[in-house]
Short mmCIF file of C-alpha atoms and ligand atoms in Angstrom, two decimals:
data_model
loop_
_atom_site.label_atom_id
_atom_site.label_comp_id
_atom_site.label_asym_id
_atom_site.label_seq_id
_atom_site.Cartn_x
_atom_site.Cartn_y
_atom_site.Cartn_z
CA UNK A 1 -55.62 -136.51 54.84
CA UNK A 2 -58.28 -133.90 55.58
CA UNK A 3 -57.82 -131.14 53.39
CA UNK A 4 -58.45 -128.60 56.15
CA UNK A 5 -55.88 -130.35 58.08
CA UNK A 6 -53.66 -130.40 55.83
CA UNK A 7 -54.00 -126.54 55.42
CA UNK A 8 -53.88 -125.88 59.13
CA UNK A 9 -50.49 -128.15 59.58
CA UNK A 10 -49.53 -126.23 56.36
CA UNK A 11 -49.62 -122.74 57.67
CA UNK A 12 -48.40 -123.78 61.09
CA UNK A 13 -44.95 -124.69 58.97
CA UNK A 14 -45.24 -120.79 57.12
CA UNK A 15 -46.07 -119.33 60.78
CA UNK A 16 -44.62 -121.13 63.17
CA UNK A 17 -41.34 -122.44 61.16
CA UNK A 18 -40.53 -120.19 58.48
CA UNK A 19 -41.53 -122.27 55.94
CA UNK A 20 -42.02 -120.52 52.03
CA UNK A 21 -45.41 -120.97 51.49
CA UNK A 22 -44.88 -121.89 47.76
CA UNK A 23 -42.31 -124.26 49.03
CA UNK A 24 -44.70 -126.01 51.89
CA UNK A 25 -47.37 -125.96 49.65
CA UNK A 26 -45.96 -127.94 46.47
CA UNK A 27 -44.65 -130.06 49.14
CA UNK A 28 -47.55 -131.05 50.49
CA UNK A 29 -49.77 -131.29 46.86
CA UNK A 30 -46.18 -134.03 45.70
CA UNK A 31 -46.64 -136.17 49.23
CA UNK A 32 -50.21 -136.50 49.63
CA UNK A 33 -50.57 -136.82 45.97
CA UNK A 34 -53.66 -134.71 45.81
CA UNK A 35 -56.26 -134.62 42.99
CA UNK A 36 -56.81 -131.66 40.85
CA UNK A 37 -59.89 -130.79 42.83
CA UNK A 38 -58.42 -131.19 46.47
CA UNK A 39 -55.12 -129.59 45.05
CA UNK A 40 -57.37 -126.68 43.96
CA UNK A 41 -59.14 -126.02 47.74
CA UNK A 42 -56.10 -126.93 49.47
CA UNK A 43 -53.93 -123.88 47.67
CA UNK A 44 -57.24 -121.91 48.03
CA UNK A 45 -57.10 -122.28 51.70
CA UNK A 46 -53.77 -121.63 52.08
CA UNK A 47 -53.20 -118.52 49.95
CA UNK A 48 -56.46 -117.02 51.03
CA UNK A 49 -55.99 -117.41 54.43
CA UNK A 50 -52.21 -115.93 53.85
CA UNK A 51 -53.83 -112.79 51.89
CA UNK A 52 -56.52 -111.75 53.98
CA UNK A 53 -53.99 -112.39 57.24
CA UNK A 54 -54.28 -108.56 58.60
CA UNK A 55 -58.20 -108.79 58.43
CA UNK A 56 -58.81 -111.81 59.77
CA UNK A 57 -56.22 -111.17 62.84
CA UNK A 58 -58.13 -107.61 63.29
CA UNK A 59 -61.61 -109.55 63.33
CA UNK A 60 -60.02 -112.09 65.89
CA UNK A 61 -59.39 -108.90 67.88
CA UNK A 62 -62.62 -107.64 67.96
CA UNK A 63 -64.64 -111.24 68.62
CA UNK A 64 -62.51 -112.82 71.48
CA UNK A 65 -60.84 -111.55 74.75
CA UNK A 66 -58.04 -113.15 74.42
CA UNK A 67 -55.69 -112.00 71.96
CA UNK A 68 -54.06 -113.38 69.19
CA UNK A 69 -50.33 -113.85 71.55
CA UNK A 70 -51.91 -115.02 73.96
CA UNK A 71 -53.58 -118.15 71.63
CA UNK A 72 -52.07 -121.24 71.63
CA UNK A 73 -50.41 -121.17 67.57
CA UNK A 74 -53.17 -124.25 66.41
CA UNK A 75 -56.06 -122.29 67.70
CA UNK A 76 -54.57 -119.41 66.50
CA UNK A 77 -54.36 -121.18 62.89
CA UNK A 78 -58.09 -122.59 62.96
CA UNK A 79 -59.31 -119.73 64.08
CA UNK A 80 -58.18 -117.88 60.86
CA UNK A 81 -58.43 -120.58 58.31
CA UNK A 82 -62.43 -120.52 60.26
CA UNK A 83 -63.12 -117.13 59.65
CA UNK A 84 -61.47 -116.90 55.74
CA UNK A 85 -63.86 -119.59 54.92
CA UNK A 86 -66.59 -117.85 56.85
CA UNK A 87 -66.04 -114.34 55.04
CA UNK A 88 -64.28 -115.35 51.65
CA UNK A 89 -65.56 -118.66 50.57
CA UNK A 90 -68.87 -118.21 48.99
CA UNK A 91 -69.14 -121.99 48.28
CA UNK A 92 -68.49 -123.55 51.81
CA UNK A 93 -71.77 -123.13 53.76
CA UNK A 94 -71.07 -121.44 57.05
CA UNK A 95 -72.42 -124.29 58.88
CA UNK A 96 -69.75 -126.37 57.16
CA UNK A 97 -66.77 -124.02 57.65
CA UNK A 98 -67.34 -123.88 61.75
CA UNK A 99 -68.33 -127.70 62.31
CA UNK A 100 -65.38 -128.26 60.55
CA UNK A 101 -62.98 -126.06 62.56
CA UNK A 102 -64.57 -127.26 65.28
CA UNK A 103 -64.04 -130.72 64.78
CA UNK A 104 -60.38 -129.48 63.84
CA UNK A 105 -59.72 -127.86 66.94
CA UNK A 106 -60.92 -131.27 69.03
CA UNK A 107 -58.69 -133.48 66.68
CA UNK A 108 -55.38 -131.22 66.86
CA UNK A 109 -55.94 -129.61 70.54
CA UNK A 110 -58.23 -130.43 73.36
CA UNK A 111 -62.41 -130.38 73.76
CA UNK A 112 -61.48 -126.85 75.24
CA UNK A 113 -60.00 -125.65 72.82
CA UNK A 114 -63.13 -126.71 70.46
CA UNK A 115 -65.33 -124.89 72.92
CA UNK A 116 -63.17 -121.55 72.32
CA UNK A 117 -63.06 -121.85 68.46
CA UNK A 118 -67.12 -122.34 68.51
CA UNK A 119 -67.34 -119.73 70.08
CA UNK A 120 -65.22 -117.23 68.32
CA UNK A 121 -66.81 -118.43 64.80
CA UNK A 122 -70.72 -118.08 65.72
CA UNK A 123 -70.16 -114.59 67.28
CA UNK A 124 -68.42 -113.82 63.83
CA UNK A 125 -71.97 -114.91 62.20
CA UNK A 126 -73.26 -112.22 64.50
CA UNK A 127 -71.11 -109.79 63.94
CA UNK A 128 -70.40 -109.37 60.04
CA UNK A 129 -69.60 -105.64 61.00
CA UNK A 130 -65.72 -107.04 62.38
CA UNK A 131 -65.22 -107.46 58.90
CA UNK A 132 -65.87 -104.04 57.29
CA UNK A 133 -62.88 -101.72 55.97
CA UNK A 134 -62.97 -98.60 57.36
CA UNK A 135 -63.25 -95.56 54.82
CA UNK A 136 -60.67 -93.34 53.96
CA UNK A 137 -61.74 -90.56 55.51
CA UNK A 138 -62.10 -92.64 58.83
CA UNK A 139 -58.65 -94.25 58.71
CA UNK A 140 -56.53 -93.81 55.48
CA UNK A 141 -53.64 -96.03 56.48
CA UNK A 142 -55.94 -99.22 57.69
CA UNK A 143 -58.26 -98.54 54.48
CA UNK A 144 -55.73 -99.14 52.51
CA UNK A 145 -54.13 -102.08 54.68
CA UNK A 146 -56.91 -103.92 54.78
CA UNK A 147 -58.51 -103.43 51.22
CA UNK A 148 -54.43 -104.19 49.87
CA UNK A 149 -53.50 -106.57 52.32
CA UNK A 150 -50.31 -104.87 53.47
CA UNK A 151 -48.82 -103.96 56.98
CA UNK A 152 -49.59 -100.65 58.10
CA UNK A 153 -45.91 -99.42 58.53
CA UNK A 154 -45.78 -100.42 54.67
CA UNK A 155 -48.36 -98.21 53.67
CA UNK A 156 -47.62 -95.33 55.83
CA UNK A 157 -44.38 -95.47 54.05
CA UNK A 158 -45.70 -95.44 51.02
CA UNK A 159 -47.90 -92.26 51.43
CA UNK A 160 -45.16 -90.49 52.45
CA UNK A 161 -42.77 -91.58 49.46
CA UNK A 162 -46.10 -91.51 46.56
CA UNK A 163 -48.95 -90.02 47.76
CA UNK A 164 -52.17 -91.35 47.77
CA UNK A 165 -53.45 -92.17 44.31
CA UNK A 166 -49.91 -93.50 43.59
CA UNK A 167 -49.80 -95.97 46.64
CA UNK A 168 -53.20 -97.53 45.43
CA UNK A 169 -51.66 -98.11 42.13
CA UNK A 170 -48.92 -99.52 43.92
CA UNK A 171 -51.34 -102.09 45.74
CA UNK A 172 -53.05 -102.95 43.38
CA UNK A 173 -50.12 -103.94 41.37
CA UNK A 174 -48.71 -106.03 44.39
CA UNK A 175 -52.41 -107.51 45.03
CA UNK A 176 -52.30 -109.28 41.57
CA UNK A 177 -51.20 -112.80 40.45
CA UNK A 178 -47.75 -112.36 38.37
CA UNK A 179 -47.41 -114.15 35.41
CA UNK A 180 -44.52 -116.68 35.20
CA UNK A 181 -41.29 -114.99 33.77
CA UNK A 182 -38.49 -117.13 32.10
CA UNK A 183 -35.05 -116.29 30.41
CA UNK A 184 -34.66 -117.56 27.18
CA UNK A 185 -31.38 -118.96 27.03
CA UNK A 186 -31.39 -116.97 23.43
CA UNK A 187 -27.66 -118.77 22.99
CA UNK A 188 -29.77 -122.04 22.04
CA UNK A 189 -32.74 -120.62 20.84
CA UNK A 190 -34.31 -117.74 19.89
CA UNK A 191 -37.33 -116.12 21.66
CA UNK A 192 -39.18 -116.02 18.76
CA UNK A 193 -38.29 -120.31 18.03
CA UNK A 194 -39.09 -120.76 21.49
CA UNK A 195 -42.79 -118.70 21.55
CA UNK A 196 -43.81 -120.98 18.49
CA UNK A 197 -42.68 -124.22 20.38
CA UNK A 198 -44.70 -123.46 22.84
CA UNK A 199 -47.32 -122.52 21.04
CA UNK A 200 -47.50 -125.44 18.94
CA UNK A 201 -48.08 -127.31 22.49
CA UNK A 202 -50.96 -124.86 22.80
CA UNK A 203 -49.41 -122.62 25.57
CA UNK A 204 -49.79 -119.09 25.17
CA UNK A 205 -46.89 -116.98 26.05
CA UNK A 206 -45.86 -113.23 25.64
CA UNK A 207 -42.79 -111.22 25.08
CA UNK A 208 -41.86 -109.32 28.08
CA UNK A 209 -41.24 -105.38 26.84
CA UNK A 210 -38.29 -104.47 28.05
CA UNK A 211 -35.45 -107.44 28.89
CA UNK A 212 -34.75 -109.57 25.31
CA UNK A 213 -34.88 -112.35 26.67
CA UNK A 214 -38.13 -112.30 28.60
CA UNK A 215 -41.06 -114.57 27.78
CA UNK A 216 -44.45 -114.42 30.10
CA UNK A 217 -45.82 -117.86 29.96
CA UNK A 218 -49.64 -117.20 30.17
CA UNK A 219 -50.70 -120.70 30.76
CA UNK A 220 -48.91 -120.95 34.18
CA UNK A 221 -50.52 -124.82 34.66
CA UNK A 222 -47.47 -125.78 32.13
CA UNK A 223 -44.90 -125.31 34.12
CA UNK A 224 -43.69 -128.14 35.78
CA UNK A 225 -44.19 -129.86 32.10
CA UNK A 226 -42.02 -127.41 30.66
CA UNK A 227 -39.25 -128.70 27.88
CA UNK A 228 -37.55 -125.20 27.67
CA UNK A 229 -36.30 -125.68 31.33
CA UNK A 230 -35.50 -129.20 31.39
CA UNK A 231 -34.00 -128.43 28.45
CA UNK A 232 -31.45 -125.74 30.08
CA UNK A 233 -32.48 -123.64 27.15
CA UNK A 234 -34.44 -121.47 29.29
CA UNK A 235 -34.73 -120.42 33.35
CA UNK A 236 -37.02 -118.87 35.61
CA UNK A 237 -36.36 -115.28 36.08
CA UNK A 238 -38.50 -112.05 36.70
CA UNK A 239 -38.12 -109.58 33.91
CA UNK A 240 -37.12 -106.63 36.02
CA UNK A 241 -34.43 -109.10 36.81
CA UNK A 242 -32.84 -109.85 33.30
CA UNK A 243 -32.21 -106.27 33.28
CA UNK A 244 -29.29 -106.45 35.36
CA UNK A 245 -27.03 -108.56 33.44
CA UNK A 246 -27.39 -106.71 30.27
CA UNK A 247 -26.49 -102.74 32.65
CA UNK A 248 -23.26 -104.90 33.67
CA UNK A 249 -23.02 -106.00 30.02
CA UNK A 250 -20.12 -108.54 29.98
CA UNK A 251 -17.33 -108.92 27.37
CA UNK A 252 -15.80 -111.84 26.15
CA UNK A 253 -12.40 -112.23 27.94
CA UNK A 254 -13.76 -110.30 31.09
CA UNK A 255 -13.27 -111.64 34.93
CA UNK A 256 -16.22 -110.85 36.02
CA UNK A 257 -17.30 -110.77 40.27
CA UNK A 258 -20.58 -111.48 40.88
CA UNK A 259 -20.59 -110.88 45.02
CA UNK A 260 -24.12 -111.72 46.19
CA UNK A 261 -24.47 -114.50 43.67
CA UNK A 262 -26.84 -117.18 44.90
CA UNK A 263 -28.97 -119.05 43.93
CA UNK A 264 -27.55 -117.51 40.07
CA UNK A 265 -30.26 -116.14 38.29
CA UNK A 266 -27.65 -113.31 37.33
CA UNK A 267 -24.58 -114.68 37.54
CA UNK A 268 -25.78 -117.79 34.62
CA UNK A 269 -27.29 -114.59 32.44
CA UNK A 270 -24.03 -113.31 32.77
CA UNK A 271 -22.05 -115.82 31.89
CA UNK A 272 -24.31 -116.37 28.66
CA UNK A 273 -24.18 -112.81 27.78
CA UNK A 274 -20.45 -112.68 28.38
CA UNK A 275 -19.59 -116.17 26.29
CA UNK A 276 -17.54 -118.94 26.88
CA UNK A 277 -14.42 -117.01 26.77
CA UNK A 278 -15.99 -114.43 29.74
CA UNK A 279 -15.18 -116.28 33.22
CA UNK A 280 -17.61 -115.43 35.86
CA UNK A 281 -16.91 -115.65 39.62
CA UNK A 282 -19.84 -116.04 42.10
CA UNK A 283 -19.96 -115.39 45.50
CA UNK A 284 -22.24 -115.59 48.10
CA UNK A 285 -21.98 -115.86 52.46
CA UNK A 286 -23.75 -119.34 52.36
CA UNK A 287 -22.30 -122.66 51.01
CA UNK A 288 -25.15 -124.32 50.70
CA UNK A 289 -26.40 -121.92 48.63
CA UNK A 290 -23.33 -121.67 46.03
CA UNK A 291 -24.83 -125.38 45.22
CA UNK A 292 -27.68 -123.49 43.68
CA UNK A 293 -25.48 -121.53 41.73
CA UNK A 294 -23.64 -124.66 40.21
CA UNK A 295 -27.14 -126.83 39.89
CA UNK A 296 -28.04 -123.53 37.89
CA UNK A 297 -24.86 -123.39 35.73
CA UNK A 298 -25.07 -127.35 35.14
CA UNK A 299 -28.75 -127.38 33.61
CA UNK A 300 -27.58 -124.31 31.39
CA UNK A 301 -24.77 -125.68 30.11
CA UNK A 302 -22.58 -123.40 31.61
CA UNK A 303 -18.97 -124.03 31.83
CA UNK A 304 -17.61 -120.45 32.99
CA UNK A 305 -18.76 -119.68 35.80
CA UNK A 306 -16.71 -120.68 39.25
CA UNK A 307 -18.01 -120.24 42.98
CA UNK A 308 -16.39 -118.87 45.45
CA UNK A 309 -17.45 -118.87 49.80
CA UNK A 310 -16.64 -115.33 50.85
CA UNK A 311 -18.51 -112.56 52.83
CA UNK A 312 -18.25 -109.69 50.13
CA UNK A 313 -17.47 -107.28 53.17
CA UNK A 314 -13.85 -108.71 52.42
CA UNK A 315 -13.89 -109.43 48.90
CA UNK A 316 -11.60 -106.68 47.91
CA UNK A 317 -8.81 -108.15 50.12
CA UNK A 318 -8.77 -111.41 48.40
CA UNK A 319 -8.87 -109.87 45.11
CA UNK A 320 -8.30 -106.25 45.11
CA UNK A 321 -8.55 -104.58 41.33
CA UNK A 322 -8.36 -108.13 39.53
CA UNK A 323 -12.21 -108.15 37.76
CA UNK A 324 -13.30 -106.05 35.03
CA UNK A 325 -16.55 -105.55 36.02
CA UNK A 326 -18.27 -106.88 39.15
CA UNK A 327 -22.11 -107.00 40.08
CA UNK A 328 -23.25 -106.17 43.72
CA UNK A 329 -27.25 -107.74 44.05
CA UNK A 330 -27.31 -106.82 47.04
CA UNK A 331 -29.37 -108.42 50.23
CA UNK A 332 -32.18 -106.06 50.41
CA UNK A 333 -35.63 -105.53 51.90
CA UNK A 334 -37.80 -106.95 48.38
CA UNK A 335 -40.20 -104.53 48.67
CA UNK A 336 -40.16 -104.82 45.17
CA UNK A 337 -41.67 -107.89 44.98
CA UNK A 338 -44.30 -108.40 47.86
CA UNK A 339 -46.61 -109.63 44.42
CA UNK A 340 -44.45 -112.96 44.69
CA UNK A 341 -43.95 -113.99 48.27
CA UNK A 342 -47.25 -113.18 50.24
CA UNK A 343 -45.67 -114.92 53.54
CA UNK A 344 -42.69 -112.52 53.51
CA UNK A 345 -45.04 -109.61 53.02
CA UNK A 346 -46.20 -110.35 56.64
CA UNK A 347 -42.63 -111.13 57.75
CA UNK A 348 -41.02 -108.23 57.06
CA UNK A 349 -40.66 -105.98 60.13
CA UNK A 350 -39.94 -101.89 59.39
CA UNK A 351 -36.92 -102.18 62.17
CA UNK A 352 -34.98 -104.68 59.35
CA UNK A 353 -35.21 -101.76 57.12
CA UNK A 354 -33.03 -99.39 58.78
CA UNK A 355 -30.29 -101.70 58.89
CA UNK A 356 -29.79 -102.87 55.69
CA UNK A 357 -28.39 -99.37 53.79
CA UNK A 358 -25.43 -99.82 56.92
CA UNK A 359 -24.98 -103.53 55.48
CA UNK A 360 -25.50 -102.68 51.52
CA UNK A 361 -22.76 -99.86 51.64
CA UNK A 362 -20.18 -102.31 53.84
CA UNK A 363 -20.18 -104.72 50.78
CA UNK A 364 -20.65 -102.12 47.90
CA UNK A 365 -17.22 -100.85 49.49
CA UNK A 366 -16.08 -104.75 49.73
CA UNK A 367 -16.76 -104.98 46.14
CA UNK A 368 -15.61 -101.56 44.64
CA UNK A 369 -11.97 -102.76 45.84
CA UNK A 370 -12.17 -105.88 43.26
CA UNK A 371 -12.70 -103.45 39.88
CA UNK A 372 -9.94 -102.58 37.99
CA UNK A 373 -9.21 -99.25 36.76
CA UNK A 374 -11.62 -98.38 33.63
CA UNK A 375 -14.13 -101.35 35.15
CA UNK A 376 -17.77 -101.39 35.99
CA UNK A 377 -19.69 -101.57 38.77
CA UNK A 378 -23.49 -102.29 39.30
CA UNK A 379 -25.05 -102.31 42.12
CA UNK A 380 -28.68 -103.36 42.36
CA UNK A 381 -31.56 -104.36 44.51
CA UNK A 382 -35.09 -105.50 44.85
CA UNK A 383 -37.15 -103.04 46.53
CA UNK A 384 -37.95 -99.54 46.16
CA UNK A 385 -36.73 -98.30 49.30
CA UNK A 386 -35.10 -95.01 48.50
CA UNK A 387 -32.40 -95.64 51.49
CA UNK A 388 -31.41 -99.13 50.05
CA UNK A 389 -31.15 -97.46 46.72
CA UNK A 390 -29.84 -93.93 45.28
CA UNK A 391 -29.03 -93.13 49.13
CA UNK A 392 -26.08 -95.71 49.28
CA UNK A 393 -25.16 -95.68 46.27
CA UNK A 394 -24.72 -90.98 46.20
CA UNK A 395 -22.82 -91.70 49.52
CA UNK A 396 -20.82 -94.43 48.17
CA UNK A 397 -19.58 -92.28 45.37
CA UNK A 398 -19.31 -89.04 47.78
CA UNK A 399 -16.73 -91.29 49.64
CA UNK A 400 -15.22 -92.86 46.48
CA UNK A 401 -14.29 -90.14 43.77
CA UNK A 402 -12.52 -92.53 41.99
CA UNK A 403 -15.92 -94.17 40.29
CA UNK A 404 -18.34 -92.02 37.98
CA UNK A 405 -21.85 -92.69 37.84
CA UNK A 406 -23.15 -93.72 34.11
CA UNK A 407 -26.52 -94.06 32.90
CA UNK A 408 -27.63 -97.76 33.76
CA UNK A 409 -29.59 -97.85 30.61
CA UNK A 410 -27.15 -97.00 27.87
CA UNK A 411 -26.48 -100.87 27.34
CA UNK A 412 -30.17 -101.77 27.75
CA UNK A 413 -33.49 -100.61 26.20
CA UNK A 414 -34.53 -99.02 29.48
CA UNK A 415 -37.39 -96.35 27.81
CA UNK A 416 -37.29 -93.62 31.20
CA UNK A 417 -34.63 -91.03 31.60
CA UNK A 418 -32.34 -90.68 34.36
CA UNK A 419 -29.23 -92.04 35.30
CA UNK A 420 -30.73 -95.08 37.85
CA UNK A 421 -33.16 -97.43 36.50
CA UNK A 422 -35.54 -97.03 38.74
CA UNK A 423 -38.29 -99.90 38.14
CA UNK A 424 -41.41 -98.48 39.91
CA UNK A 425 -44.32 -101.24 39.44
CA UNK A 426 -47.08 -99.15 39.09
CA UNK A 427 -45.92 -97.15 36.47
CA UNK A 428 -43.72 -99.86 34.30
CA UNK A 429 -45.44 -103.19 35.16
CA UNK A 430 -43.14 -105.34 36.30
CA UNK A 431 -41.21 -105.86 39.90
CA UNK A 432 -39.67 -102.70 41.73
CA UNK A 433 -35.93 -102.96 40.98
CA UNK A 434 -33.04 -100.60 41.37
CA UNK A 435 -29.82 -100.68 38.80
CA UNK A 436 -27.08 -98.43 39.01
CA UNK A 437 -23.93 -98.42 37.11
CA UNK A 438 -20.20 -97.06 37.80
CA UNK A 439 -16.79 -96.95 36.57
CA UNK A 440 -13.56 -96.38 37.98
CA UNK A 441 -11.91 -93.77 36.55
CA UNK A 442 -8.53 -94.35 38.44
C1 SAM B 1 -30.67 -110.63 46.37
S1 SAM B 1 -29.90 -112.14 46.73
C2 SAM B 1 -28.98 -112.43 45.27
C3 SAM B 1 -29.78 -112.98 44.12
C4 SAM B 1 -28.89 -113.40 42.98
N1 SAM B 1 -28.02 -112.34 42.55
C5 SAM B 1 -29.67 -113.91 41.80
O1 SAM B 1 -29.91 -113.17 40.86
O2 SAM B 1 -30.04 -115.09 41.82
C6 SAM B 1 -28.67 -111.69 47.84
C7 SAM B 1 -27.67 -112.77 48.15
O3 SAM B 1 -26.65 -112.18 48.95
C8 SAM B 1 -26.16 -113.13 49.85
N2 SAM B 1 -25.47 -112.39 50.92
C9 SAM B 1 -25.99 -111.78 51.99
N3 SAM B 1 -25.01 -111.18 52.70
C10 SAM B 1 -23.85 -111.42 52.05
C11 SAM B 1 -22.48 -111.07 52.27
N4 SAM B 1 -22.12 -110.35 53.33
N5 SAM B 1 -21.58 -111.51 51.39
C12 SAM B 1 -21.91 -112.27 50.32
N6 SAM B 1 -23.19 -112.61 50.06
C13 SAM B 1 -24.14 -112.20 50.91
C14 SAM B 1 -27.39 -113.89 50.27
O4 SAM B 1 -27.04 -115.17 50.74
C15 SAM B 1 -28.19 -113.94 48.96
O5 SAM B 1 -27.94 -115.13 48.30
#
């Protein structure tokens, strides 16, 4: 297979039918069992392609009429995976990069549509100016859109909420490559044991700062070869993540309700914090996901946790005050994370933001029905959206004087004060989370 193919066809599946990127692309590496070298352009293509998205669709608006709706979705694909390789990719020759999409365009569409691409890619030889940020003082919002690779609404927001100097810190931190994360499963091995395993097999690793369990594997090509998780002594899980299960801190002999559970990154560091005597519900809307919760509690060994199919809008009628504490993770807009998932960064639309705070306080309500008196609630998400965050959660307990906010990080070494722990990625390093912790009084 063509390697440019192959990234066309690739992105067509992210663009056209809502494929994860990471998810296409490992596919694709595992079918056409590419070599190290091929594997290495191919992922190059596709990521950079993904990245520069908003300045390669803004060039394609400045070099052709017809605009980028009105393209058939294969041009629309060559024309961009064209231009990256024009702008981007020092080592393909330009010559190279529009022969080739070119030849692409015959092959996957029609001699027209050849002519068109042709076109389009010697007038951006021409015009090198299509590709030039505008300055600050000429356009602050697109400046930073372009140079971050972020959607404008994004970054509007995020003057508004940080100012300037703040929201480049902010970029920059989302424009970076994160590190792999894992849980040590610190029930079978400590993290210290497990650093000098892996260090005996040469990989470097790191302990993260602020979750215990947290180890940054530095040599990311390891993974897939890595004992610890085939193992089940250790999973995959973002250190801003691990935090959660340790605010919630589980007891032994606890019911615990974890509502949003899937795929279980929580609810299995639950049930290990908790023990084997600590029986851990989780729930989630989608069955097919609750498999990924028990695949996740089978590789770790973990014989206490149970899953349950149930919209957590209604949870509290099915079991009104019967856990001791529950966790709400709730669905959320993960602008937290737009490091990881550089397909959903273009996905996301502003107009899905204002409904989620309506949906996040329907199921914190669901959920605050299941905790007994003298229980805990958390309530967390992934994204640093002030009206996913403290805003549902201070109208929550306006409308329910029965809980009492505590400080999130008494139970976990969470260095900044406040009551919220408020993970802001520029500042503390890691993804933007939100944890906040209650407890019915009566
Ligand atoms: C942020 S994810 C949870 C991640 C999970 N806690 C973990 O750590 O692996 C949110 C989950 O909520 C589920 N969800 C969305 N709406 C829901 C609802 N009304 N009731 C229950 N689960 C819901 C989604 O299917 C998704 O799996």
């Amino acid at each position: 297979m063509n390697i440019r193919e192959l990234a066309v066809r690739s992105l067509l599946l992210i663009w056209q039918d809502g494929g994860y990127s990471n998810i296409v692309v490992s596919r694709m590496i595992k079918k056409y069992a590419l070599s190290d070298r091929d594997r290495r352009f191919y992922t190059e293509l596709v990521y950079g392609t993904l990245r520069y998205m908003a300045m390669l669709d803004r060039a394609i608006g400045m070099l052709s009429k017809r605009s980028l709706q009105q393209m058939d979705a294969v041009c629309a694909a060559i024309l961009r995976l064209g231009l990256y390789q024009l702008q981007y990719l020092d080592k393909v020759p330009p010559s190279a990069a529009c022969y080739e999409a070119v030849a692409l365009a015959r092959k996957m569409g029609h001699e027209g549509m050849a002519k068109f691409v042709n076109a389009v890619l010697r007038n951006a030889l021409r015009r090198p100016e299509v590709f030039v940020v505008p300055s600050r003082q000429e356009d602050e919002v697109l400046h930073l859109a372009l140079t971050y690779h972020q959607q404008n609404w994004f970054i509007r927001r995020c003057l508004q909420q940080y100012g300037f100097e703040e929201t480049v810190k902010l970029c920059r931190f989302f424009d970076t490559i994160p590190e792999l994360c894992v849980r040590i499963q610190t029930q079978k091995i400590s993290r210290e044991k497990a650093m000098a395993m892996l260090a005996e097999k040469g990989i470097v690793t790191r302990p993260g700062r602020y979750a215990p369990e947290s180890l940054y594997i530095e040599t990311n090509d390891a993974v897939q070869n890595l004992e610890l998780l085939a193992a089940g002594r250790a999973m995959i899980q973002d250190e801003a993540s691990q935090l959660v299960a340790h605010v919630l801190d589980p007891q032994p002999g606890d019911v615990v309700l974890d509502v949003c559970a899937a795929p279980g990154g929580k609810t299995t560091h639950i049930a290990s914090l908790g023990g084997p005597d600590c029986l851990v519900y989780g729930a989630d809307i989608y069955e097919h996901k609750l498999q990924l919760i028990r695949e996740n509690a089978k590789k770790l060994q973990l014989s206490n946790i149970r899953t349950i199919l149930q919209d957590a809008v209604r949870i509290g009628e099915r079991f009104p005050a019967k856990a001791d504490r529950v966790l709400v993770d709730a669905p959320c807009s993960g602008l937290g994370i737009l490091r990881r998932k550089l397909d959903l960064r273009w996905r996301k639309k502003e107009q899905d933001l204002m409904r989620l705070p309506s949906l996040q306080t329907r199921i914190l309500n669901g959920a605050a029905a299941c905790v007994k008196t003298g229980g805990i609630l958390v309530y967390s998400t992934c994204t640093i959206n002030t009206a996913e965050n403290a805003a549902v959660v201070e109208a929550f307990l306006q409308r329910h004087t029965e809980f009492t906010l505590l400080r999130a990080g008494e139970t976990c070494s969470w260095p900044q004060p406040g009551k919220y722990i408020d993970v802001l990625p520029q500042r503390d390093g890691i993804d933007g989370f939100f944890i906040a912790k209650m407890r019915r009084d009566s």
